[in-house]
GROMACS .gro file of C-alpha atoms in nm:
model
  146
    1UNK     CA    1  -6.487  -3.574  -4.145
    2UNK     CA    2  -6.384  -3.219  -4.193
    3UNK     CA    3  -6.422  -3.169  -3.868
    4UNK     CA    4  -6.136  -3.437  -3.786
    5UNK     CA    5  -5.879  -3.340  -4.038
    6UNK     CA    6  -5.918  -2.967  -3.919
    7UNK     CA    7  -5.850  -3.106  -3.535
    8UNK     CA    8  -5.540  -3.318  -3.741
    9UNK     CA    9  -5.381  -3.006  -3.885
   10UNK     CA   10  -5.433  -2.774  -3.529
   11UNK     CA   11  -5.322  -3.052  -3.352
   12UNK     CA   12  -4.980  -3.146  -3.592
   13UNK     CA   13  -4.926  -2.767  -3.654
   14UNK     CA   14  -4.940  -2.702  -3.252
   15UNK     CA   15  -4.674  -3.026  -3.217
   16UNK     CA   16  -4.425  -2.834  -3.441
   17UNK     CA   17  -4.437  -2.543  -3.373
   18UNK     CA   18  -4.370  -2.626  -2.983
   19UNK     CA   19  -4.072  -2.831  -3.158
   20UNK     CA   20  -3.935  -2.550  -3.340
   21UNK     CA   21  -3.975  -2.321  -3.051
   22UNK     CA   22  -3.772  -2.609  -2.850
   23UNK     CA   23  -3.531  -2.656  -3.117
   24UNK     CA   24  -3.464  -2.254  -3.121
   25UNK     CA   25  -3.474  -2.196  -2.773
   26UNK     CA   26  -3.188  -2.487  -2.737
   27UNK     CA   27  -2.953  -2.312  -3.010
   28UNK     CA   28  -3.028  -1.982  -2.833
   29UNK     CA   29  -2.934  -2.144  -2.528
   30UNK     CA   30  -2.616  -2.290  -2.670
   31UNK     CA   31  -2.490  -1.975  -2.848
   32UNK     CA   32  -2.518  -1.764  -2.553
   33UNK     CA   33  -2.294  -2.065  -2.394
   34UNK     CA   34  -2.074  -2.017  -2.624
   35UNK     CA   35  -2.060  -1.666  -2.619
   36UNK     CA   36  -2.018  -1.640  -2.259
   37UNK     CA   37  -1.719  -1.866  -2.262
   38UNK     CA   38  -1.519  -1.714  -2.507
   39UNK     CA   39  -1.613  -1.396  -2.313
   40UNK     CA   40  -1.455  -1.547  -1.948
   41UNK     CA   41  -1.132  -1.645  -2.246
   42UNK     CA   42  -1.060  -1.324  -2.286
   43UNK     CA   43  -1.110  -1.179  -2.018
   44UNK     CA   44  -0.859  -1.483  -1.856
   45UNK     CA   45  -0.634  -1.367  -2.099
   46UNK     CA   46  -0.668  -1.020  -2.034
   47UNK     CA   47  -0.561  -1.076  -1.683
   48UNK     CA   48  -0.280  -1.284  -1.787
   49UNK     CA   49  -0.154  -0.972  -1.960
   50UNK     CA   50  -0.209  -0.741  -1.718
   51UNK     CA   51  -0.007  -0.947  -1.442
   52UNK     CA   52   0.217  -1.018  -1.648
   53UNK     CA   53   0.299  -0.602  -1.744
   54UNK     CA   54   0.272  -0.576  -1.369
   55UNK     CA   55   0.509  -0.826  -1.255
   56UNK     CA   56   0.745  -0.680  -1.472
   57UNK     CA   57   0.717  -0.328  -1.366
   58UNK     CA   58   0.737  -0.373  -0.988
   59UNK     CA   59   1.030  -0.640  -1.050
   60UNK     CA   60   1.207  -0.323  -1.285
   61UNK     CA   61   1.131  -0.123  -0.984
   62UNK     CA   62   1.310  -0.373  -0.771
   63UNK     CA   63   1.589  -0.450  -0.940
   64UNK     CA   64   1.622  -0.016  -0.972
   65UNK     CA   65   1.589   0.058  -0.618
   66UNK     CA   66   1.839  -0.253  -0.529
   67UNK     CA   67   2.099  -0.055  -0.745
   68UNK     CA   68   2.074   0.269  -0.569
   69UNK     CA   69   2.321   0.276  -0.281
   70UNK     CA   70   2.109   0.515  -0.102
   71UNK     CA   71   1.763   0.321  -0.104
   72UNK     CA   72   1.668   0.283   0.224
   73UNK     CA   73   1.638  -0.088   0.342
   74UNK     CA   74   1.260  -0.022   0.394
   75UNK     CA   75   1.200   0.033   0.077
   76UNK     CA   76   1.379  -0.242  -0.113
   77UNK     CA   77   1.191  -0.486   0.109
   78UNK     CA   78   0.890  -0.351   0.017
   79UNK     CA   79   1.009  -0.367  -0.359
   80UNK     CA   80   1.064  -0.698  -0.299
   81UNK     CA   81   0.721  -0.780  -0.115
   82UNK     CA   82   0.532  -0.571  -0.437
   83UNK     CA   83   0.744  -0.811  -0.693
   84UNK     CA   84   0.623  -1.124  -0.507
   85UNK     CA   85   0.246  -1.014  -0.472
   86UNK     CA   86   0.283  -0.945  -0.840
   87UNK     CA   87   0.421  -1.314  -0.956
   88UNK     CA   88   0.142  -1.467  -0.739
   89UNK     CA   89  -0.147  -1.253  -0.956
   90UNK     CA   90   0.082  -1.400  -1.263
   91UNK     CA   91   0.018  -1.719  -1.135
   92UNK     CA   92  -0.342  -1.676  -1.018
   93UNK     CA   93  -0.444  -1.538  -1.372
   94UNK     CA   94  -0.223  -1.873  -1.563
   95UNK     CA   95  -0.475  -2.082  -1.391
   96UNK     CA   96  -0.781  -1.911  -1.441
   97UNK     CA   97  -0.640  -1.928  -1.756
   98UNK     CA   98  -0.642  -2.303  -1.744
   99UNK     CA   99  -0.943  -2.316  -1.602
  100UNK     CA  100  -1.114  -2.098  -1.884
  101UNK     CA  101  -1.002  -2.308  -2.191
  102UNK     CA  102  -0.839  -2.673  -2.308
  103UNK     CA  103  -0.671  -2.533  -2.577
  104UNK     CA  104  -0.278  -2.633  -2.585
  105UNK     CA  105  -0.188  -2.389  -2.802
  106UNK     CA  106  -0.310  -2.089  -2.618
  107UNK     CA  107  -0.193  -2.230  -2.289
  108UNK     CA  108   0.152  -2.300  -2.448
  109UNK     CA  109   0.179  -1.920  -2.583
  110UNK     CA  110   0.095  -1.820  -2.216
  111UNK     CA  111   0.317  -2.043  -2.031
  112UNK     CA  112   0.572  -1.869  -2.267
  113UNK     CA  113   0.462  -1.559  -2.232
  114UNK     CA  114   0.514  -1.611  -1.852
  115UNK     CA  115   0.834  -1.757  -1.850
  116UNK     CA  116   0.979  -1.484  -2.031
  117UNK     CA  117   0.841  -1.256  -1.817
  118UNK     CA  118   1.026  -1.450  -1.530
  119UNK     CA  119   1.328  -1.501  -1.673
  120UNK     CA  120   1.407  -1.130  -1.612
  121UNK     CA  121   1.418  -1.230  -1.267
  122UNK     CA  122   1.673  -1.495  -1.327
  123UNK     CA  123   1.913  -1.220  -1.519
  124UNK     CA  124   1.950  -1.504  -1.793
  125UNK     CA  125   1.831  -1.201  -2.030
  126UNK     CA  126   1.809  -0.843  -2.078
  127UNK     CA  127   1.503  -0.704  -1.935
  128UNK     CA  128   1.459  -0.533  -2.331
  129UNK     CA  129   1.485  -0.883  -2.470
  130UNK     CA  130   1.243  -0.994  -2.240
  131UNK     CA  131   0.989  -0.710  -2.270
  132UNK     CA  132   0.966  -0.762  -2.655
  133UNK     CA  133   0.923  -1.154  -2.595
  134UNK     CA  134   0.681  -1.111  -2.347
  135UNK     CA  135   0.478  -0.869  -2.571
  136UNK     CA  136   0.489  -1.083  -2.898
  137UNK     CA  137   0.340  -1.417  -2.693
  138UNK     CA  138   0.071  -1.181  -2.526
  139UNK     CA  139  -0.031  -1.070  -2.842
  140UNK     CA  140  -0.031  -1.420  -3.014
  141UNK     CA  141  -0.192  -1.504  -2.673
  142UNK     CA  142  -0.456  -1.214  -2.751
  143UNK     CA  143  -0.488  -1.374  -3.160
  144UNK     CA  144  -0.555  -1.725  -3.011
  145UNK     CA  145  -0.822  -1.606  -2.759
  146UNK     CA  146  -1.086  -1.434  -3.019
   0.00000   0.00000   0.00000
């Protein structure tokens, strides 16, 4: 009979411990889930922001060279061409963005962060205004994503 209850115990303490090593093996699995999507956030984010800064330099660069009388014509067009290639990375880096997160409130911030980046474009405010709005939603965009 001792015999029996020995095999009882083995067998019930062999049962949970493969439990417990399935039960931690799934929360270790799930945290490094976790991890590594709040990891692809911010680095969504990041890119966001660094569009963003770049959109808004080439399109200062364009709107600079455009005032210059003596700019050649060569050069504004490429200006021009830079600015564009820089709103499309804006736009790329909004939708990995979506892709990266569900959470309205961060996607609001960067949709605002975005169109007051592009509003410079539109001359509906002063590129200073703009630059200071642009940097207060990237950083509330940069608070939301931790």
């Amino acid at each position: 009979m001792n015999a029996v209850w020995t095999s009882v115990v083995a067998v019930a303490g062999t049962l949970l411990g493969a439990l417990t090593t399935g039960l931690l093996q799934r929360w270790a699995a799930h945290r490094a889930e976790q991890v590594a999507r709040q990891q692809r956030l911010r680095d969504a984010a990041a890119d966001l922001a660094n569009a963003l800064t770049d959109y808004r330099e080439r399109l200062y660069w364009q709107t600079h060279l455009a005032t210059l009388p003596d700019t050649a014509r060569e050069k504004k067009e490429e200006a021009k061409r830079d600015s564009w290639a820089a709103r499309s990375r804006v736009n790329h880096a909004m939708n990995r963005l979506r892709l990266a997160t569900t959470d309205d409130r961060l996607l609001a911030l960067a949709t605002e962060a975005r169109n007051a980046t592009f509003a410079v474009q539109t001359d509906s405010v002063a590129p200073e205004a703009a630059r200071e709005r642009q940097h207060a939603l990237l950083d509330a965009v940069a608070r939301a994503a931790r």
